[in-house]
Amino acid sequence: MKQISLGNTPALGWNSWNTFTWDISEKLIMETADALVANGYLEAGYEYLVIDDCWSLKERDEQGNLVPDPKKFPHGMKAVADYVHSKGLKFGMYSCAGTHTCAGHPGSFEHEFQDAKQFAEWGVDYLKYDYCFKPRYMNGELLYKRMSLALKNCGRDILFSACNWGEDNVHDWIRESGCHSYRSTVDIQDNWDSIRNIALSQIDKKAFTGNYCHNDMDMLVVGMYGGSNSDWIGNKIGGCTDEQYKSHFSLWAMMGSPLMIGCDIRNANQVTKDILQNKDLIAINQDPEARGAYRIKVEPNWFNEKDAFVLVKALENGDLAIGLFNFSDNTRELTVQFWDMGIPAASGAALSMYDCWEHKELGVFKERFAAHVPSGDCVVLRAKLVI
Ligand code: GLA
């Protein structure tokens, strides 16, 4: 029997949109493939290299096929896919459930089976599928079912990444459509407000993520520092602080989102690499059981739960991932009571704590754990039960 593993855990990779938008080319993709391998990203788990919108001409050819823009991709998509594969990476592309993509290129509406076959022929391993220009009378749910069926029957394993921005109560129907992940929010921007808003909007949706259908909170802005072709995504004035990028990565990792890098990894600094390649956080994100993270309130209990909270994720081996987050403007001392994670004091159980950012053992704690967390920063622990 065929082993079903595609989409078991959230996808890890790189996507062209956040930094480069329309300004993509064969050269950029090949250089990024090189950097994914040479700079340790592939080894850390980032295997998908995904070209987003703006790769095709504005018209299909006479047979109705999508045509790669010859100025950007002079050797066609098969050549790009071959290069990406030669590096040990997987290749991703982008299309749309509507008549056009969000940037106005042809979408796959009424061409689903033809396009899926074309993607398979080019050697595509991942398809991001957007929601712009959906004919008003069409049911969006049906369009994702169509493309899912087309991909599952195109002769190649293609990971299906839905992108309808959380519209039409997507979490209610996306799992049965066959998609491996679904975008649940509006597009991310490289600023702290955007990161906070996305995280807070998904905290209560923890039941709607898991193996084979992960809640995609959008591509990462870690390491962009405001640098994007789009002034709406970046702002050219520095983006976020490193602490905020670290919290962003921790939230996405703990909440089970795919981790798709959005910065220019050809020129990333050491801090960016250390964040994106944090193997302890990646292990939490890639835990085989892919459980959602639940929120517990921190002490003191007068803190607004949107300002300071703890996320807990149960891991396959019995450990707990515990994240202490401070969204407020001041340093806070945050206390987690073990009772709130299912550990009564009378059990005598303690937790042996490992700090996933400092990469060190902190010792064994009973009943509670407290830490000073600066504004915008976080502490992520991997806790082992000691009974
Ligand atoms: C939408 C998506 C983005 C990106 C753009 C491309 O806005 O949500 O992630 O793919 O389209 O045009």
mmCIF file of C-alpha atoms and ligand atoms in Angstrom:
data_model
loop_
_atom_site.group_PDB
_atom_site.id
_atom_site.type_symbol
_atom_site.label_atom_id
_atom_site.label_comp_id
_atom_site.label_asym_id
_atom_site.label_seq_id
_atom_site.Cartn_x
_atom_site.Cartn_y
_atom_site.Cartn_z
ATOM 1 C CA MET A 1 0.000 0.000 0.000
ATOM 2 C CA LYS A 2 1.184 3.523 -0.787
ATOM 3 C CA GLN A 3 2.498 5.381 2.241
ATOM 4 C CA ILE A 4 0.488 8.584 2.650
ATOM 5 C CA SER A 5 2.790 11.235 4.029
ATOM 6 C CA LEU A 6 2.280 14.276 1.793
ATOM 7 C CA GLY A 7 1.096 17.085 4.039
ATOM 8 C CA ASN A 8 1.379 15.107 7.254
ATOM 9 C CA THR A 9 3.221 18.011 8.889
ATOM 10 C CA PRO A 10 3.228 21.706 7.876
ATOM 11 C CA ALA A 11 5.223 22.583 4.741
ATOM 12 C CA LEU A 12 8.637 24.231 5.141
ATOM 13 C CA GLY A 13 10.054 26.327 2.340
ATOM 14 C CA TRP A 14 10.555 29.691 0.665
ATOM 15 C CA ASN A 15 8.107 31.790 -1.365
ATOM 16 C CA SER A 16 8.918 34.666 -3.714
ATOM 17 C CA TRP A 17 5.982 36.988 -2.911
ATOM 18 C CA ASN A 18 6.804 38.916 0.274
ATOM 19 C CA THR A 19 10.077 40.356 -0.960
ATOM 20 C CA PHE A 20 9.983 40.161 -4.750
ATOM 21 C CA THR A 21 6.268 40.293 -5.781
ATOM 22 C CA TRP A 22 6.219 40.691 -9.605
ATOM 23 C CA ASP A 23 10.020 40.974 -9.968
ATOM 24 C CA ILE A 24 10.835 37.288 -10.321
ATOM 25 C CA SER A 25 13.060 35.437 -12.763
ATOM 26 C CA GLU A 26 14.840 32.210 -13.490
ATOM 27 C CA LYS A 27 18.021 33.812 -12.119
ATOM 28 C CA LEU A 28 16.380 34.702 -8.790
ATOM 29 C CA ILE A 29 14.921 31.216 -8.405
ATOM 30 C CA MET A 30 18.197 29.481 -9.222
ATOM 31 C CA GLU A 31 20.179 31.718 -6.864
ATOM 32 C CA THR A 32 17.613 31.116 -4.129
ATOM 33 C CA ALA A 33 17.848 27.365 -4.712
ATOM 34 C CA ASP A 34 21.611 27.633 -4.317
ATOM 35 C CA ALA A 35 21.221 29.667 -1.119
ATOM 36 C CA LEU A 36 18.680 27.256 0.384
ATOM 37 C CA VAL A 37 21.271 24.512 0.102
ATOM 38 C CA ALA A 38 24.525 26.413 0.708
ATOM 39 C CA ASN A 39 23.259 28.342 3.730
ATOM 40 C CA GLY A 40 21.807 25.372 5.613
ATOM 41 C CA TYR A 41 18.081 25.931 5.047
ATOM 42 C CA LEU A 42 17.454 22.632 3.267
ATOM 43 C CA GLU A 43 19.292 20.770 5.999
ATOM 44 C CA ALA A 44 17.076 22.544 8.561
ATOM 45 C CA GLY A 45 14.007 21.220 6.708
ATOM 46 C CA TYR A 46 13.057 23.942 4.210
ATOM 47 C CA GLU A 47 12.442 21.852 1.110
ATOM 48 C CA TYR A 48 9.879 23.719 -1.036
ATOM 49 C CA LEU A 49 10.953 26.580 -3.303
ATOM 50 C CA VAL A 50 7.754 28.288 -4.453
ATOM 51 C CA ILE A 51 7.240 30.822 -7.245
ATOM 52 C CA ASP A 52 4.211 32.992 -6.430
ATOM 53 C CA ASP A 53 2.125 35.207 -8.750
ATOM 54 C CA CYS A 54 3.374 36.937 -11.953
ATOM 55 C CA TRP A 55 5.258 34.064 -13.570
ATOM 56 C CA SER A 56 3.048 33.740 -16.681
ATOM 57 C CA LEU A 57 2.051 35.807 -19.669
ATOM 58 C CA LYS A 58 -1.274 37.630 -19.439
ATOM 59 C CA GLU A 59 -2.878 35.302 -22.039
ATOM 60 C CA ARG A 60 -3.056 31.535 -22.463
ATOM 61 C CA ASP A 61 -1.806 30.065 -25.786
ATOM 62 C CA GLU A 62 -4.059 28.763 -28.590
ATOM 63 C CA GLN A 63 -4.464 25.394 -26.865
ATOM 64 C CA GLY A 64 -5.493 27.145 -23.685
ATOM 65 C CA ASN A 65 -2.218 26.424 -21.885
ATOM 66 C CA LEU A 66 -0.576 28.729 -19.368
ATOM 67 C CA VAL A 67 2.626 30.249 -20.791
ATOM 68 C CA PRO A 68 5.614 31.181 -18.622
ATOM 69 C CA ASP A 69 6.758 34.755 -19.309
ATOM 70 C CA PRO A 70 9.758 34.246 -21.646
ATOM 71 C CA LYS A 71 11.458 37.408 -20.371
ATOM 72 C CA LYS A 72 11.456 36.103 -16.798
ATOM 73 C CA PHE A 73 11.797 32.386 -17.531
ATOM 74 C CA PRO A 74 13.536 32.103 -20.941
ATOM 75 C CA HIS A 75 14.107 28.345 -20.618
ATOM 76 C CA GLY A 76 10.564 27.509 -19.455
ATOM 77 C CA MET A 77 9.366 26.015 -16.200
ATOM 78 C CA LYS A 78 10.585 22.462 -16.729
ATOM 79 C CA ALA A 79 14.155 23.775 -16.796
ATOM 80 C CA VAL A 80 13.591 25.687 -13.554
ATOM 81 C CA ALA A 81 12.006 22.626 -11.926
ATOM 82 C CA ASP A 82 14.907 20.441 -13.081
ATOM 83 C CA TYR A 83 17.413 22.838 -11.551
ATOM 84 C CA VAL A 84 15.490 23.023 -8.269
ATOM 85 C CA HIS A 85 15.256 19.219 -8.166
ATOM 86 C CA SER A 86 18.957 18.841 -8.941
ATOM 87 C CA LYS A 87 19.624 20.661 -5.667
ATOM 88 C CA GLY A 88 17.522 18.154 -3.705
ATOM 89 C CA LEU A 89 14.671 20.665 -3.307
ATOM 90 C CA LYS A 90 11.003 20.520 -4.286
ATOM 91 C CA PHE A 91 9.410 22.961 -6.695
ATOM 92 C CA GLY A 92 6.237 24.985 -6.081
ATOM 93 C CA MET A 93 4.073 27.168 -8.277
ATOM 94 C CA TYR A 94 1.015 29.381 -7.969
ATOM 95 C CA SER A 95 -2.385 29.672 -9.605
ATOM 96 C CA CYS A 96 -5.838 30.877 -8.698
ATOM 97 C CA ALA A 97 -9.362 29.471 -8.344
ATOM 98 C CA GLY A 98 -10.782 32.476 -10.199
ATOM 99 C CA THR A 99 -10.510 33.618 -13.807
ATOM 100 C CA HIS A 100 -7.408 35.682 -12.981
ATOM 101 C CA THR A 101 -4.733 35.696 -10.323
ATOM 102 C CA CYS A 102 -4.626 38.584 -7.879
ATOM 103 C CA ALA A 103 -2.070 40.353 -10.087
ATOM 104 C CA GLY A 104 -4.208 39.840 -13.204
ATOM 105 C CA HIS A 105 -2.582 36.818 -14.857
ATOM 106 C CA PRO A 106 -4.745 33.911 -16.076
ATOM 107 C CA GLY A 107 -6.311 31.853 -13.268
ATOM 108 C CA SER A 108 -7.277 28.178 -13.443
ATOM 109 C CA PHE A 109 -11.069 28.588 -13.406
ATOM 110 C CA GLU A 110 -12.523 26.042 -15.890
ATOM 111 C CA HIS A 111 -8.951 24.953 -16.727
ATOM 112 C CA GLU A 112 -8.347 22.992 -13.522
ATOM 113 C CA PHE A 113 -7.645 19.577 -15.045
ATOM 114 C CA GLN A 114 -5.606 20.990 -17.931
ATOM 115 C CA ASP A 115 -3.462 23.093 -15.599
ATOM 116 C CA ALA A 116 -2.929 20.275 -13.103
ATOM 117 C CA LYS A 117 -1.629 18.098 -15.953
ATOM 118 C CA GLN A 118 0.632 20.927 -17.100
ATOM 119 C CA PHE A 119 2.029 21.443 -13.600
ATOM 120 C CA ALA A 120 2.720 17.710 -13.321
ATOM 121 C CA GLU A 121 4.542 17.751 -16.677
ATOM 122 C CA TRP A 122 6.746 20.600 -15.552
ATOM 123 C CA GLY A 123 7.634 18.711 -12.356
ATOM 124 C CA VAL A 124 5.707 20.815 -9.841
ATOM 125 C CA ASP A 125 5.510 19.437 -6.269
ATOM 126 C CA TYR A 126 3.419 22.156 -4.578
ATOM 127 C CA LEU A 127 0.592 24.413 -5.748
ATOM 128 C CA LYS A 128 -0.532 27.565 -3.973
ATOM 129 C CA TYR A 129 -4.104 28.314 -5.051
ATOM 130 C CA ASP A 130 -5.467 31.824 -4.575
ATOM 131 C CA TYR A 131 -9.014 33.252 -4.522
ATOM 132 C CA CYS A 132 -9.075 36.430 -6.628
ATOM 133 C CA PHE A 133 -11.547 36.967 -9.501
ATOM 134 C CA LYS A 134 -13.782 34.109 -8.413
ATOM 135 C CA PRO A 135 -16.941 34.298 -10.518
ATOM 136 C CA ARG A 136 -19.604 35.624 -8.170
ATOM 137 C CA TYR A 137 -22.068 32.809 -8.853
ATOM 138 C CA MET A 138 -19.495 30.072 -8.129
ATOM 139 C CA ASN A 139 -19.194 28.390 -4.783
ATOM 140 C CA GLY A 140 -15.573 28.685 -3.609
ATOM 141 C CA GLU A 141 -15.658 25.407 -1.765
ATOM 142 C CA LEU A 142 -16.417 23.616 -5.014
ATOM 143 C CA LEU A 143 -13.465 25.256 -6.757
ATOM 144 C CA TYR A 144 -11.024 23.936 -4.150
ATOM 145 C CA LYS A 145 -12.612 20.481 -4.461
ATOM 146 C CA ARG A 146 -12.139 20.640 -8.226
ATOM 147 C CA MET A 147 -8.458 21.509 -8.117
ATOM 148 C CA SER A 148 -7.829 19.016 -5.346
ATOM 149 C CA LEU A 149 -9.313 16.245 -7.448
ATOM 150 C CA ALA A 150 -7.370 17.426 -10.487
ATOM 151 C CA LEU A 151 -4.086 17.405 -8.550
ATOM 152 C CA LYS A 152 -4.694 14.038 -6.933
ATOM 153 C CA ASN A 153 -5.238 12.574 -10.410
ATOM 154 C CA CYS A 154 -2.481 14.326 -12.351
ATOM 155 C CA GLY A 155 0.057 11.543 -11.945
ATOM 156 C CA ARG A 156 2.366 13.372 -9.539
ATOM 157 C CA ASP A 157 2.335 14.045 -5.796
ATOM 158 C CA ILE A 158 1.525 17.750 -5.517
ATOM 159 C CA LEU A 159 1.007 19.407 -2.158
ATOM 160 C CA PHE A 160 -2.125 21.572 -2.335
ATOM 161 C CA SER A 161 -1.886 24.892 -0.495
ATOM 162 C CA ALA A 162 -5.218 26.736 -0.493
ATOM 163 C CA CYS A 163 -5.221 30.510 -0.137
ATOM 164 C CA ASN A 164 -8.669 32.034 0.354
ATOM 165 C CA TRP A 165 -7.658 34.321 3.243
ATOM 166 C CA GLY A 166 -10.051 32.743 5.771
ATOM 167 C CA GLU A 167 -13.132 33.731 3.778
ATOM 168 C CA ASP A 168 -16.456 31.868 3.622
ATOM 169 C CA ASN A 169 -15.736 30.058 6.925
ATOM 170 C CA VAL A 170 -13.003 28.107 5.156
ATOM 171 C CA HIS A 171 -12.079 26.095 8.265
ATOM 172 C CA ASP A 172 -15.534 24.465 8.167
ATOM 173 C CA TRP A 173 -15.091 22.847 4.758
ATOM 174 C CA ILE A 174 -11.458 22.899 3.700
ATOM 175 C CA ARG A 175 -10.326 19.614 5.256
ATOM 176 C CA GLU A 176 -12.742 17.471 3.293
ATOM 177 C CA SER A 177 -11.838 19.267 0.059
ATOM 178 C CA GLY A 178 -8.422 17.577 0.057
ATOM 179 C CA CYS A 179 -6.187 20.642 0.550
ATOM 180 C CA HIS A 180 -3.082 20.135 2.687
ATOM 181 C CA SER A 181 -3.152 23.635 4.175
ATOM 182 C CA TYR A 182 -5.364 26.693 4.019
ATOM 183 C CA ARG A 183 -4.618 30.390 4.412
ATOM 184 C CA SER A 184 -6.760 31.679 7.236
ATOM 185 C CA THR A 185 -6.070 35.406 7.233
ATOM 186 C CA VAL A 186 -5.517 38.504 5.121
ATOM 187 C CA ASP A 187 -2.018 39.035 3.720
ATOM 188 C CA ILE A 188 0.760 39.582 6.218
ATOM 189 C CA GLN A 189 2.755 42.828 6.338
ATOM 190 C CA ASP A 190 6.242 43.307 7.695
ATOM 191 C CA ASN A 191 5.177 45.037 10.907
ATOM 192 C CA TRP A 192 4.448 43.984 14.486
ATOM 193 C CA ASP A 193 0.749 44.920 14.367
ATOM 194 C CA SER A 194 0.139 42.623 11.431
ATOM 195 C CA ILE A 195 1.917 39.720 13.171
ATOM 196 C CA ARG A 196 -0.022 40.258 16.404
ATOM 197 C CA ASN A 197 -3.375 40.563 14.650
ATOM 198 C CA ILE A 198 -2.871 37.389 12.642
ATOM 199 C CA ALA A 199 -1.780 35.403 15.694
ATOM 200 C CA LEU A 200 -4.658 36.630 17.868
ATOM 201 C CA SER A 201 -7.206 35.958 15.113
ATOM 202 C CA GLN A 202 -6.216 32.274 14.965
ATOM 203 C CA ILE A 203 -5.709 31.393 18.622
ATOM 204 C CA ASP A 204 -9.287 30.198 19.021
ATOM 205 C CA LYS A 205 -9.129 28.176 15.795
ATOM 206 C CA LYS A 206 -6.893 25.526 17.340
ATOM 207 C CA ALA A 207 -9.326 22.718 16.519
ATOM 208 C CA PHE A 208 -8.961 23.519 12.813
ATOM 209 C CA THR A 209 -5.380 22.568 12.226
ATOM 210 C CA GLY A 210 -3.758 19.156 12.143
ATOM 211 C CA ASN A 211 -2.260 16.434 9.993
ATOM 212 C CA TYR A 212 -2.966 16.826 6.274
ATOM 213 C CA CYS A 213 -4.788 20.154 6.653
ATOM 214 C CA HIS A 214 -2.757 22.836 8.418
ATOM 215 C CA ASN A 215 -3.798 26.378 9.270
ATOM 216 C CA ASP A 216 -1.550 28.591 7.124
ATOM 217 C CA MET A 217 -1.086 31.960 8.840
ATOM 218 C CA ASP A 218 0.780 33.310 5.782
ATOM 219 C CA MET A 219 4.404 33.504 4.754
ATOM 220 C CA LEU A 220 7.034 34.642 7.234
ATOM 221 C CA VAL A 221 8.342 38.207 7.291
ATOM 222 C CA VAL A 222 11.351 37.239 9.456
ATOM 223 C CA GLY A 223 14.498 38.966 8.202
ATOM 224 C CA MET A 224 12.798 41.348 5.755
ATOM 225 C CA TYR A 225 13.515 44.501 7.804
ATOM 226 C CA GLY A 226 10.999 46.398 5.659
ATOM 227 C CA GLY A 227 12.590 45.373 2.364
ATOM 228 C CA SER A 228 9.960 44.488 -0.221
ATOM 229 C CA ASN A 229 9.084 45.478 -3.746
ATOM 230 C CA SER A 230 5.661 46.289 -2.357
ATOM 231 C CA ASP A 231 5.389 49.272 -0.007
ATOM 232 C CA TRP A 232 2.254 47.683 1.404
ATOM 233 C CA ILE A 233 4.077 44.499 2.515
ATOM 234 C CA GLY A 234 7.318 46.159 3.597
ATOM 235 C CA ASN A 235 7.676 49.767 4.623
ATOM 236 C CA LYS A 236 11.336 50.473 3.875
ATOM 237 C CA ILE A 237 11.788 51.743 7.451
ATOM 238 C CA GLY A 238 12.995 48.626 9.157
ATOM 239 C CA GLY A 239 10.027 46.269 9.501
ATOM 240 C CA CYS A 240 10.278 44.576 12.910
ATOM 241 C CA THR A 241 12.886 44.155 15.620
ATOM 242 C CA ASP A 242 14.750 40.865 15.937
ATOM 243 C CA GLU A 243 12.780 40.085 19.120
ATOM 244 C CA GLN A 244 9.516 40.592 17.231
ATOM 245 C CA TYR A 245 10.734 38.330 14.400
ATOM 246 C CA LYS A 246 11.650 35.731 17.004
ATOM 247 C CA SER A 247 8.118 35.919 18.502
ATOM 248 C CA HIS A 248 6.581 35.760 15.020
ATOM 249 C CA PHE A 249 8.534 32.589 14.242
ATOM 250 C CA SER A 250 7.684 31.063 17.621
ATOM 251 C CA LEU A 251 3.960 31.746 17.194
ATOM 252 C CA TRP A 252 3.831 30.323 13.667
ATOM 253 C CA ALA A 253 5.884 27.287 14.731
ATOM 254 C CA MET A 254 3.815 26.548 17.828
ATOM 255 C CA MET A 255 0.444 27.167 16.168
ATOM 256 C CA GLY A 256 1.243 24.654 13.427
ATOM 257 C CA SER A 257 1.447 27.017 10.458
ATOM 258 C CA PRO A 258 3.510 26.123 7.406
ATOM 259 C CA LEU A 259 6.811 27.996 7.669
ATOM 260 C CA MET A 260 7.426 29.632 4.306
ATOM 261 C CA ILE A 261 10.373 32.024 4.369
ATOM 262 C CA GLY A 262 9.631 35.398 2.750
ATOM 263 C CA CYS A 263 12.937 37.272 2.978
ATOM 264 C CA ASP A 264 15.855 37.341 0.541
ATOM 265 C CA ILE A 265 17.903 34.425 1.859
ATOM 266 C CA ARG A 266 20.765 35.214 -0.501
ATOM 267 C CA ASN A 267 21.616 38.139 1.778
ATOM 268 C CA ALA A 268 20.158 37.173 5.164
ATOM 269 C CA ASN A 269 22.120 38.144 8.274
ATOM 270 C CA GLN A 270 23.179 35.735 11.032
ATOM 271 C CA VAL A 271 20.281 36.629 13.357
ATOM 272 C CA THR A 272 17.782 35.843 10.600
ATOM 273 C CA LYS A 273 19.476 32.510 9.948
ATOM 274 C CA ASP A 274 19.509 31.676 13.653
ATOM 275 C CA ILE A 275 15.783 32.393 13.915
ATOM 276 C CA LEU A 276 14.741 30.548 10.767
ATOM 277 C CA GLN A 277 17.003 27.585 11.454
ATOM 278 C CA ASN A 278 16.144 27.130 15.130
ATOM 279 C CA LYS A 279 15.959 23.352 15.177
ATOM 280 C CA ASP A 280 14.073 23.166 18.471
ATOM 281 C CA LEU A 281 11.260 25.378 17.148
ATOM 282 C CA ILE A 282 11.203 23.502 13.845
ATOM 283 C CA ALA A 283 10.896 20.211 15.756
ATOM 284 C CA ILE A 284 7.884 21.616 17.636
ATOM 285 C CA ASN A 285 6.315 22.733 14.343
ATOM 286 C CA GLN A 286 7.041 19.373 12.704
ATOM 287 C CA ASP A 287 5.834 17.203 15.578
ATOM 288 C CA PRO A 288 4.226 14.153 13.918
ATOM 289 C CA GLU A 289 0.904 14.547 15.770
ATOM 290 C CA ALA A 290 0.526 18.185 14.556
ATOM 291 C CA ARG A 291 -1.757 19.228 17.418
ATOM 292 C CA GLY A 292 -2.952 22.797 17.751
ATOM 293 C CA ALA A 293 -1.705 24.997 20.596
ATOM 294 C CA TYR A 294 -4.060 26.025 23.398
ATOM 295 C CA ARG A 295 -3.904 29.317 25.253
ATOM 296 C CA ILE A 296 -3.761 29.587 29.021
ATOM 297 C CA LYS A 297 -3.866 32.766 31.020
ATOM 298 C CA VAL A 298 -0.757 33.913 32.791
ATOM 299 C CA GLU A 299 -0.460 35.239 36.317
ATOM 300 C CA PRO A 300 -0.940 37.950 37.478
ATOM 301 C CA ASN A 301 -4.474 37.531 36.220
ATOM 302 C CA TRP A 302 -5.155 41.234 35.669
ATOM 303 C CA PHE A 303 -3.149 41.059 32.417
ATOM 304 C CA ASN A 304 -5.334 41.365 29.350
ATOM 305 C CA GLU A 305 -5.068 37.986 27.619
ATOM 306 C CA LYS A 306 -4.329 39.742 24.329
ATOM 307 C CA ASP A 307 -1.289 41.396 25.910
ATOM 308 C CA ALA A 308 0.343 38.458 27.604
ATOM 309 C CA PHE A 309 -0.466 34.785 27.290
ATOM 310 C CA VAL A 310 0.961 31.297 27.180
ATOM 311 C CA LEU A 311 0.528 28.777 24.381
ATOM 312 C CA VAL A 312 0.888 25.072 25.082
ATOM 313 C CA LYS A 313 1.271 22.338 22.502
ATOM 314 C CA ALA A 314 1.204 18.647 23.398
ATOM 315 C CA LEU A 315 3.945 16.716 21.602
ATOM 316 C CA GLU A 316 4.050 13.117 20.453
ATOM 317 C CA ASN A 317 6.644 11.958 22.996
ATOM 318 C CA GLY A 318 4.739 13.343 25.996
ATOM 319 C CA ASP A 319 6.665 16.626 26.215
ATOM 320 C CA LEU A 320 4.900 19.983 26.250
ATOM 321 C CA ALA A 321 5.990 22.988 24.186
ATOM 322 C CA ILE A 322 5.284 26.105 26.240
ATOM 323 C CA GLY A 323 5.511 29.619 24.794
ATOM 324 C CA LEU A 324 5.292 32.781 26.935
ATOM 325 C CA PHE A 325 4.390 35.773 24.771
ATOM 326 C CA ASN A 326 4.408 39.457 25.649
ATOM 327 C CA PHE A 327 2.456 41.645 23.196
ATOM 328 C CA SER A 328 2.369 44.586 25.602
ATOM 329 C CA ASP A 329 4.620 47.654 25.560
ATOM 330 C CA ASN A 330 6.459 46.843 28.805
ATOM 331 C CA THR A 331 8.603 44.054 30.173
ATOM 332 C CA ARG A 332 6.386 41.667 32.124
ATOM 333 C CA GLU A 333 7.029 38.935 34.622
ATOM 334 C CA LEU A 334 4.832 36.105 33.344
ATOM 335 C CA THR A 335 3.986 33.079 35.457
ATOM 336 C CA VAL A 336 2.611 29.773 34.179
ATOM 337 C CA GLN A 337 0.775 27.563 36.657
ATOM 338 C CA PHE A 338 1.357 23.875 35.903
ATOM 339 C CA TRP A 339 -2.187 23.147 37.112
ATOM 340 C CA ASP A 340 -3.438 24.818 33.907
ATOM 341 C CA MET A 341 -1.596 22.267 31.785
ATOM 342 C CA GLY A 342 -3.025 19.247 33.598
ATOM 343 C CA ILE A 343 -0.433 18.863 36.371
ATOM 344 C CA PRO A 344 -1.918 18.977 39.880
ATOM 345 C CA ALA A 345 0.568 19.715 42.673
ATOM 346 C CA ALA A 346 -0.630 16.624 44.539
ATOM 347 C CA SER A 347 0.688 14.420 41.714
ATOM 348 C CA GLY A 348 4.220 15.326 42.737
ATOM 349 C CA ALA A 349 5.052 15.775 39.063
ATOM 350 C CA ALA A 350 7.585 18.400 38.006
ATOM 351 C CA LEU A 351 8.727 19.769 34.677
ATOM 352 C CA SER A 352 12.288 19.700 33.419
ATOM 353 C CA MET A 353 12.604 22.793 31.229
ATOM 354 C CA TYR A 354 14.737 23.291 28.133
ATOM 355 C CA ASP A 355 14.929 26.829 26.691
ATOM 356 C CA CYS A 356 14.501 26.597 22.909
ATOM 357 C CA TRP A 357 16.000 30.037 22.175
ATOM 358 C CA GLU A 358 18.886 30.004 24.671
ATOM 359 C CA HIS A 359 19.475 26.345 23.810
ATOM 360 C CA LYS A 360 20.078 25.296 27.391
ATOM 361 C CA GLU A 361 18.542 23.250 30.194
ATOM 362 C CA LEU A 362 16.993 25.434 32.883
ATOM 363 C CA GLY A 363 16.480 22.752 35.512
ATOM 364 C CA VAL A 364 13.454 21.140 37.158
ATOM 365 C CA PHE A 365 10.461 23.210 38.318
ATOM 366 C CA LYS A 366 7.455 22.404 40.472
ATOM 367 C CA GLU A 367 3.996 23.991 40.382
ATOM 368 C CA ARG A 368 4.938 27.074 38.387
ATOM 369 C CA PHE A 369 7.489 28.736 36.132
ATOM 370 C CA ALA A 370 8.092 32.488 35.859
ATOM 371 C CA ALA A 371 10.161 34.588 33.467
ATOM 372 C CA HIS A 372 10.736 38.261 32.713
ATOM 373 C CA VAL A 373 9.751 38.729 29.081
ATOM 374 C CA PRO A 374 10.627 42.048 27.383
ATOM 375 C CA SER A 375 8.016 43.783 25.203
ATOM 376 C CA GLY A 376 7.574 41.959 21.890
ATOM 377 C CA ASP A 377 9.798 39.094 22.980
ATOM 378 C CA CYS A 378 8.964 35.538 24.059
ATOM 379 C CA VAL A 379 10.305 32.489 25.878
ATOM 380 C CA VAL A 380 9.737 29.039 24.386
ATOM 381 C CA LEU A 381 10.342 25.946 26.481
ATOM 382 C CA ARG A 382 10.265 22.245 25.820
ATOM 383 C CA ALA A 383 9.141 20.646 29.068
ATOM 384 C CA LYS A 384 9.590 17.037 30.046
ATOM 385 C CA LEU A 385 7.452 15.539 32.771
ATOM 386 C CA VAL A 386 9.393 14.244 35.786
ATOM 387 C CA ILE A 387 7.230 11.973 37.908
HETATM 388 C C1 GLA B 1 -2.890 37.241 -2.682
HETATM 389 C C2 GLA B 1 -2.251 36.238 -1.729
HETATM 390 C C3 GLA B 1 -0.777 36.569 -1.554
HETATM 391 C C4 GLA B 1 -0.086 36.577 -2.914
HETATM 392 C C5 GLA B 1 -0.775 37.520 -3.856
HETATM 393 C C6 GLA B 1 -0.263 37.414 -5.282
HETATM 394 O O1 GLA B 1 -2.930 38.521 -2.144
HETATM 395 O O2 GLA B 1 -2.920 36.234 -0.500
HETATM 396 O O3 GLA B 1 -0.165 35.647 -0.680
HETATM 397 O O4 GLA B 1 -0.079 35.267 -3.441
HETATM 398 O O5 GLA B 1 -2.179 37.272 -3.912
HETATM 399 O O6 GLA B 1 -0.890 38.294 -6.155
#
